[in-house]
PDB file of C-alpha atoms in Angstrom:
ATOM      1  CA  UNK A   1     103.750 117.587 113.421  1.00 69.00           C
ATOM      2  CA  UNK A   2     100.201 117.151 114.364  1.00 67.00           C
ATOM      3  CA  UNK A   3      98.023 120.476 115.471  1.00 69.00           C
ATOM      4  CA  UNK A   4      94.301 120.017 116.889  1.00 66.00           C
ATOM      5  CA  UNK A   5      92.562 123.494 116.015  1.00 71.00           C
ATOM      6  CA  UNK A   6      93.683 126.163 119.069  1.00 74.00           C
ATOM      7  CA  UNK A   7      95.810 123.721 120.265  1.00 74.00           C
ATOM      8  CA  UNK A   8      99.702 123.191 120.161  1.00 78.00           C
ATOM      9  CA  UNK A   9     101.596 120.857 117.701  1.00 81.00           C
ATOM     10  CA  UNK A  10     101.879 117.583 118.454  1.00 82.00           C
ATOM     11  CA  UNK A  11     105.229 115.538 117.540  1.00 86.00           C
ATOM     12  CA  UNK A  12     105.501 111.842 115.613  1.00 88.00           C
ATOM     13  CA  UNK A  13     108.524 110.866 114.405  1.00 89.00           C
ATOM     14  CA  UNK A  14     110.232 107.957 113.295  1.00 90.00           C
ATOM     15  CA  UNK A  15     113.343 106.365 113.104  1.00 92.00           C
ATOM     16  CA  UNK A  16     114.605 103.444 111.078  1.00 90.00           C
ATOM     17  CA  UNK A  17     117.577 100.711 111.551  1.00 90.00           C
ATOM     18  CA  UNK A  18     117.969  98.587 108.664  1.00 86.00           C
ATOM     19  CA  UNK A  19     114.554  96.789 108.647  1.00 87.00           C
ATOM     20  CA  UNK A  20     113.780  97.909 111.976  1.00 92.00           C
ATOM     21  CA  UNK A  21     111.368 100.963 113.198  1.00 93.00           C
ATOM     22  CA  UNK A  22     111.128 102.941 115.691  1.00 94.00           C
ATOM     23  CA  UNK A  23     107.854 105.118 115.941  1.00 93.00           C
ATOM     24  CA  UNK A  24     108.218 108.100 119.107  1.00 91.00           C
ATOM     25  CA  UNK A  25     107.068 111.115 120.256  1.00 89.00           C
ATOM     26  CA  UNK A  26     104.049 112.811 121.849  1.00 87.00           C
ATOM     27  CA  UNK A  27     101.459 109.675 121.244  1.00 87.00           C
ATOM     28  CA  UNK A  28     103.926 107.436 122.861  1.00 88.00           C
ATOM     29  CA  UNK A  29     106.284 104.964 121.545  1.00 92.00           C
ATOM     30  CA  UNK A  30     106.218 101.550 119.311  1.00 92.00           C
ATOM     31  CA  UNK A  31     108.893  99.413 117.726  1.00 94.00           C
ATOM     32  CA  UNK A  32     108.675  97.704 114.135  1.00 93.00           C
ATOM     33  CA  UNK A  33     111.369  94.613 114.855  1.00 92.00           C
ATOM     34  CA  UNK A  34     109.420  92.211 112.391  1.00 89.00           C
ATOM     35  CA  UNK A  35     109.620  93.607 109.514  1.00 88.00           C
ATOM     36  CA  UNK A  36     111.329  91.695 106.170  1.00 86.00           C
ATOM     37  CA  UNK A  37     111.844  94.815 103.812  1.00 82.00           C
ATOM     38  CA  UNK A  38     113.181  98.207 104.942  1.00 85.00           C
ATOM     39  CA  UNK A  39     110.396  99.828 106.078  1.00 83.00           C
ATOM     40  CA  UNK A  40     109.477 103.795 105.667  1.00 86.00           C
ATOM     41  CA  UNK A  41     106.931 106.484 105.797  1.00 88.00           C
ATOM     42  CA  UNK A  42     105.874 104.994 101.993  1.00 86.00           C
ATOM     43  CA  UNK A  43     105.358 101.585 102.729  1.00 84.00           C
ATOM     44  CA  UNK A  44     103.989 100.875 106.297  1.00 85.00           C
ATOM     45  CA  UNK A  45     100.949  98.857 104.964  1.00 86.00           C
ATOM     46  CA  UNK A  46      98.422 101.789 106.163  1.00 88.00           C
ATOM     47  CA  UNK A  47      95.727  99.740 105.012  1.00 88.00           C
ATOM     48  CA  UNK A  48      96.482  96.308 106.785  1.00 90.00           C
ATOM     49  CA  UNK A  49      96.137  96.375 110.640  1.00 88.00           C
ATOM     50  CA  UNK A  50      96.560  93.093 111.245  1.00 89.00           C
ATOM     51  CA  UNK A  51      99.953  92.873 109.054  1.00 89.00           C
ATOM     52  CA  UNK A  52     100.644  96.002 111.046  1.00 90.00           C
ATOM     53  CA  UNK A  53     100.583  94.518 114.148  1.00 90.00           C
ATOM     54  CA  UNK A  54     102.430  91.464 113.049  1.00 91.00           C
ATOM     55  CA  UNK A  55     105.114  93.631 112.756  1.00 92.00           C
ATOM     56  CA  UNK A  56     105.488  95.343 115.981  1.00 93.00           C
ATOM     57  CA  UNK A  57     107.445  94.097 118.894  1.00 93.00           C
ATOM     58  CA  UNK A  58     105.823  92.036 121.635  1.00 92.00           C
ATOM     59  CA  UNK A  59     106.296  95.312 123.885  1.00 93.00           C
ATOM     60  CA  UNK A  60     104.916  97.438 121.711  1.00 92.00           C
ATOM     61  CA  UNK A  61     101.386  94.865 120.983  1.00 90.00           C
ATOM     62  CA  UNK A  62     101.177  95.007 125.343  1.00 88.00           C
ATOM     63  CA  UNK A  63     101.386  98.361 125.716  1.00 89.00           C
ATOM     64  CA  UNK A  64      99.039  99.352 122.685  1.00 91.00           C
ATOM     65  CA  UNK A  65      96.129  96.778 123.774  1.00 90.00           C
ATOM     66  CA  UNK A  66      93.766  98.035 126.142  1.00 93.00           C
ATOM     67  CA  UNK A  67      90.453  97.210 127.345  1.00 95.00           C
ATOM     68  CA  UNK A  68      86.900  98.871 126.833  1.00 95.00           C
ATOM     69  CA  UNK A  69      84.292  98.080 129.393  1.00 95.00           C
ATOM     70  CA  UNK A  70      81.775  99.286 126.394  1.00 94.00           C
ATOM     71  CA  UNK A  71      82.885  97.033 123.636  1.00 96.00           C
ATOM     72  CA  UNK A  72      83.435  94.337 125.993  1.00 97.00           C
ATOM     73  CA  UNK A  73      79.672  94.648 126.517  1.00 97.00           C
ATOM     74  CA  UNK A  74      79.043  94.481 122.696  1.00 96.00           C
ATOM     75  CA  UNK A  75      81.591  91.492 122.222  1.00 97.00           C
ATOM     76  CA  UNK A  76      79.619  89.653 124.391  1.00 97.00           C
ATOM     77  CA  UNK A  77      76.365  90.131 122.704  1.00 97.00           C
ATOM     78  CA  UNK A  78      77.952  89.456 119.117  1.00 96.00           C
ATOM     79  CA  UNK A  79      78.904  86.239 120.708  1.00 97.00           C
ATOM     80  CA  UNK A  80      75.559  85.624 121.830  1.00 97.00           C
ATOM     81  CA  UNK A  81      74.421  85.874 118.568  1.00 96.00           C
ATOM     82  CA  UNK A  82      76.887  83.619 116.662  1.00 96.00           C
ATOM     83  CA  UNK A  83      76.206  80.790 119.772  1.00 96.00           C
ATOM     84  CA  UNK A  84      72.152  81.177 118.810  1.00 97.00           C
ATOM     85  CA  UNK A  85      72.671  80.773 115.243  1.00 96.00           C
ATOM     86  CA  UNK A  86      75.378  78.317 114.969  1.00 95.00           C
ATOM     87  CA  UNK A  87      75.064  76.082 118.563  1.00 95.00           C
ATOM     88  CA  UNK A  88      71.167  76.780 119.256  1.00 95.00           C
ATOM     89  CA  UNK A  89      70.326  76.762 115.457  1.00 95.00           C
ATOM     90  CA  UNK A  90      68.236  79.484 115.887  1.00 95.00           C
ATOM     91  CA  UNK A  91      66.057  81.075 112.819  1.00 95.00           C
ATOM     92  CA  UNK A  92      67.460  84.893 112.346  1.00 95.00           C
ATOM     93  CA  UNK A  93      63.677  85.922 113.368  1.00 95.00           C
ATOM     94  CA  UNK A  94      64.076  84.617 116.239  1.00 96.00           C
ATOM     95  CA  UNK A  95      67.750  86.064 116.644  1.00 96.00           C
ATOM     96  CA  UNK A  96      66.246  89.051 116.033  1.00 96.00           C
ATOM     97  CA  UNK A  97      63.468  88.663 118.692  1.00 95.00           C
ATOM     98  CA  UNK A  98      65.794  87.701 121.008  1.00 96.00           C
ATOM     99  CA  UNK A  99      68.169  91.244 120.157  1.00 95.00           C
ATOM    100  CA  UNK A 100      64.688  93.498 120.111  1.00 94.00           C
ATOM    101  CA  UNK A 101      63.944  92.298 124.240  1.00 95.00           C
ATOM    102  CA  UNK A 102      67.648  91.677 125.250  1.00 94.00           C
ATOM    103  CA  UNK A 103      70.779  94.018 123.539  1.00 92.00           C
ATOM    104  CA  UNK A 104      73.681  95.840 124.766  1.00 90.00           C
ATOM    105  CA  UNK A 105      71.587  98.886 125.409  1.00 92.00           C
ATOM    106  CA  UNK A 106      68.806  97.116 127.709  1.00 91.00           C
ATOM    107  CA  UNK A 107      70.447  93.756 129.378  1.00 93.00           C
ATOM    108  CA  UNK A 108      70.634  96.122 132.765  1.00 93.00           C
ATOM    109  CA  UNK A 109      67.136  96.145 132.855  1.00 93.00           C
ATOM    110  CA  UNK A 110      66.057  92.849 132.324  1.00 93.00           C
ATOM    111  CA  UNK A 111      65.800  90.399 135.150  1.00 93.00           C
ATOM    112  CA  UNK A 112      65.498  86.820 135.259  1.00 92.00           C
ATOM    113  CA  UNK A 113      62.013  86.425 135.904  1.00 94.00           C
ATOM    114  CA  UNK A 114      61.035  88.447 132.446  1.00 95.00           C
ATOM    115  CA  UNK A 115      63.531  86.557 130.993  1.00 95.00           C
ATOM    116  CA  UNK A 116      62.174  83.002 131.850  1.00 95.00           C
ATOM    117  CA  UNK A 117      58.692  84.752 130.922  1.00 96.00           C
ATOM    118  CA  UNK A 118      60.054  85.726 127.075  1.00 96.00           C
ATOM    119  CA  UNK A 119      61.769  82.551 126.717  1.00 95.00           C
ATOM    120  CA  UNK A 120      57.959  80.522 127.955  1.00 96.00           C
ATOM    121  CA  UNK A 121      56.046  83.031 125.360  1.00 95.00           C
ATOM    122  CA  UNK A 122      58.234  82.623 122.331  1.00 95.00           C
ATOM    123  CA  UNK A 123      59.215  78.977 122.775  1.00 95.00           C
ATOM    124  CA  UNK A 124      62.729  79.629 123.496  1.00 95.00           C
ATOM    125  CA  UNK A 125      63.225  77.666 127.063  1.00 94.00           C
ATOM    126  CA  UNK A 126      66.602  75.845 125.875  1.00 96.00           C
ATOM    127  CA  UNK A 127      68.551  79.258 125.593  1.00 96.00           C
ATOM    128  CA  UNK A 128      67.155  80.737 129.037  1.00 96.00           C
ATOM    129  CA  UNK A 129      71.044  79.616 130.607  1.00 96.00           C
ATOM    130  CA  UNK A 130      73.049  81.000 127.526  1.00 97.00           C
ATOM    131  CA  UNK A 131      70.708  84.617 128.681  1.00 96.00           C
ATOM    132  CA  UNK A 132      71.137  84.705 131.949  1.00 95.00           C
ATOM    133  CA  UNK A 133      74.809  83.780 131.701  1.00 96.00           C
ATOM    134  CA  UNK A 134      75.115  86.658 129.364  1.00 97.00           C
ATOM    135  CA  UNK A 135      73.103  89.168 131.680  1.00 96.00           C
ATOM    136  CA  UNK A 136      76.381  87.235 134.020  1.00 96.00           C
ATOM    137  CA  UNK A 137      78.923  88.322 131.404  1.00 97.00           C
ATOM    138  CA  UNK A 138      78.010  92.140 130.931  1.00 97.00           C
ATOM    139  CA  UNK A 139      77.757  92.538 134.832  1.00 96.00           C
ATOM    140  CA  UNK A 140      81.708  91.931 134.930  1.00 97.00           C
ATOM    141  CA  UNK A 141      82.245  93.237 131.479  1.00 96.00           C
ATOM    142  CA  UNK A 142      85.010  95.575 133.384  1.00 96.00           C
ATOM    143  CA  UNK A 143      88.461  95.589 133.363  1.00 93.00           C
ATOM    144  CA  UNK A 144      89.808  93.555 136.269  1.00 94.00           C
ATOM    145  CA  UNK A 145      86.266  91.984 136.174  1.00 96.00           C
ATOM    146  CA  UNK A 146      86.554  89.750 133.026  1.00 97.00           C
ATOM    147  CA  UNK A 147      89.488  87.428 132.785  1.00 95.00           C
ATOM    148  CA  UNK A 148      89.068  86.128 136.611  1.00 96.00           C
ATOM    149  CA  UNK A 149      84.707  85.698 135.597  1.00 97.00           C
ATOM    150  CA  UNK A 150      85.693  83.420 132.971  1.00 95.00           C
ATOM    151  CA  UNK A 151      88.262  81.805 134.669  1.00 95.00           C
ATOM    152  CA  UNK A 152      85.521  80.660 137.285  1.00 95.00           C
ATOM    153  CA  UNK A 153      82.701  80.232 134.723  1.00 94.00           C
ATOM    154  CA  UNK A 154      85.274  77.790 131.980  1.00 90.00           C
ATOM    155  CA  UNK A 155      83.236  75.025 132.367  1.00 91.00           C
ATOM    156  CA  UNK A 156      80.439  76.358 131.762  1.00 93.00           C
ATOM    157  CA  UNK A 157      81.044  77.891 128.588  1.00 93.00           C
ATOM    158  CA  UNK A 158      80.844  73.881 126.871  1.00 93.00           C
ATOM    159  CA  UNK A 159      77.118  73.968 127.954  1.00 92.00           C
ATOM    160  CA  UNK A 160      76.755  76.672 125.567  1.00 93.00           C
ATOM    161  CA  UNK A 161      78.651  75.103 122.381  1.00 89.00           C
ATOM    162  CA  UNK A 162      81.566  76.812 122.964  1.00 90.00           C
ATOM    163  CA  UNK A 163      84.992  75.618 123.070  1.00 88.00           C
ATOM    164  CA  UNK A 164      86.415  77.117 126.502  1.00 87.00           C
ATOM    165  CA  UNK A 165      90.165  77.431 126.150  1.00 88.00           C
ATOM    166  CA  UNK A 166      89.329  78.877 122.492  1.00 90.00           C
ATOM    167  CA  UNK A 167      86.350  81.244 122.954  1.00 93.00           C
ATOM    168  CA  UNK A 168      86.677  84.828 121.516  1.00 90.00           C
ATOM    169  CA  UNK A 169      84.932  85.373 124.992  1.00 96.00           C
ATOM    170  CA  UNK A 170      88.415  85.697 126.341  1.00 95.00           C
ATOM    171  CA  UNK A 171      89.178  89.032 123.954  1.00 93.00           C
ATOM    172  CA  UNK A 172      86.196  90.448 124.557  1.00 96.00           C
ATOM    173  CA  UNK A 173      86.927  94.450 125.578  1.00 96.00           C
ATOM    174  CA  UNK A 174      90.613  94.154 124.167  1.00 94.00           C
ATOM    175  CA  UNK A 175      91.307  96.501 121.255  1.00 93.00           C
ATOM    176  CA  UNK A 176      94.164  98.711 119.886  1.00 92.00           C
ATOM    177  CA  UNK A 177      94.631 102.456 121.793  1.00 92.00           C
ATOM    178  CA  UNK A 178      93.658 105.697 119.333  1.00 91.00           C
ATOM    179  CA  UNK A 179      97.046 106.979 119.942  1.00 90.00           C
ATOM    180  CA  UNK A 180      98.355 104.513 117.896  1.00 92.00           C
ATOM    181  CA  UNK A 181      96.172 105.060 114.509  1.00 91.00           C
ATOM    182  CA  UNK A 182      97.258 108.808 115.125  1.00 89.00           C
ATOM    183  CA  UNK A 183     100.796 107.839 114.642  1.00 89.00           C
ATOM    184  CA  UNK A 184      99.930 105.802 111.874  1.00 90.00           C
ATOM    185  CA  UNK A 185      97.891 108.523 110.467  1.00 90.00           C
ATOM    186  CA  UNK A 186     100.996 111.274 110.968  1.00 88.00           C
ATOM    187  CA  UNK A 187     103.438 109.195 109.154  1.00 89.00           C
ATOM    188  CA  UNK A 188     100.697 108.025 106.127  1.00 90.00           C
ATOM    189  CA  UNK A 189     100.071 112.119 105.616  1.00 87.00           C
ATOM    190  CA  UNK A 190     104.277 112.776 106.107  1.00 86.00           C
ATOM    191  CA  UNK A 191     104.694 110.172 103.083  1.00 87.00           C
ATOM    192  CA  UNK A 192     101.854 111.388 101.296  1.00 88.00           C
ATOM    193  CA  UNK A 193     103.534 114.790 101.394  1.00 86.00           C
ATOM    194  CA  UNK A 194     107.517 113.725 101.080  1.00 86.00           C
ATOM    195  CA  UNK A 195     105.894 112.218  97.668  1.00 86.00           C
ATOM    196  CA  UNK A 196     104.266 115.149  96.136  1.00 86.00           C
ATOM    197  CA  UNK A 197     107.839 117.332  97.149  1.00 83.00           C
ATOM    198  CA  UNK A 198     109.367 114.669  95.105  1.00 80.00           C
ATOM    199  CA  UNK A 199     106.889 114.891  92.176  1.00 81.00           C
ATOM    200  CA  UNK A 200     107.299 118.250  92.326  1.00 78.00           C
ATOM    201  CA  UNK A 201     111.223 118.951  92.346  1.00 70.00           C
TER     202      UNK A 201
END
């Protein structure tokens, strides 16, 4: 049982089948049908996300990955980067010119004109596309938005270096939902406990 301070108890429990899991209650629910040990409270690899994940049913991965219009936005500009260094063979002062006039925090206001005028100044005129396309990218950096902008910009994505059926421009936004590292969490603190009851009987 979970309690947020002035606030009721929340409920995580979990059920096991042989080597299978079954993680329920107030967060939601997830299922364990990978697993090739019998799993418990003790051994759930707290530490190892990805293993984690491995682990869980393909129901379970859907309905835990959602999308976040914010780190979409900062996906994007992390790919930016690695496409300047490793495509454009850009100098990391120059990266970091490029992040001081045009980040996640300021690409709203930046139009194309300054941008053609920052790329003339600091004699950066062959990434002017790969900027603009970004500017591009954040504008649809939204749910519904980003899968069907890519689909209609693939091509273009192999003027920039990148491979288009394998950019990690296609994950941008996704991540895992908080209520499951709260489950997670519950069941690391119920072993952590079970174990010192043990010690101590």
């Amino acid at each position: 049982m979970l309690r947020k301070p002035g606030s009721q108890y929340q409920k995580v429990c979990l059920y096991r089948d042989g080597c299978n899991i079954f993680v329920y209650g107030d967060y939601g629910q997830f299922t364990f049908d990978s697993m090739t040990w019998t799993g418990s409270v003790y051994n759930l690899e707290y530490d190892n996300i990805g293993y984690q994940m491995e682990k869980l049913n393909h129901e379970s991965k859907e309905s835990l990955r959602i999308f976040d219009d914010n780190k979409c936005i900062d996906d994007i500009f992390e790919w930016l980067k690695e496409q300047l260094e490793s495509y454009y063979s850009l100098e990391e002062e120059e990266i970091e010119k490029v992040s001081k006039f045009f980040n996640s925090d300021t690409w709203d206001n930046v139009d194309e004109i300054e941008i053609e005028e920052f790329c003339d100044k600091n004699d950066l005129s062959e990434i002017e596309n790969i900027i603009d396309f970004t500017r591009e990218c954040c504008r649809n950096a939204e749910e519904y938005e980003w899968i069907p902008f890519l689909r209609s910009n693939y091509n273009r994505l192999y003027d920039f270096g990148d491979e288009a059926c394998e950019s990690w421009l296609w994950n941008a936004g996704k991540c895992i939902h908080q209520r499951y590292f709260i489950c997670m969490y519950a069941l690391q603190v119920c072993g952590e406990k079970l174990s010192k009851q043990k010690e101590n009987t």
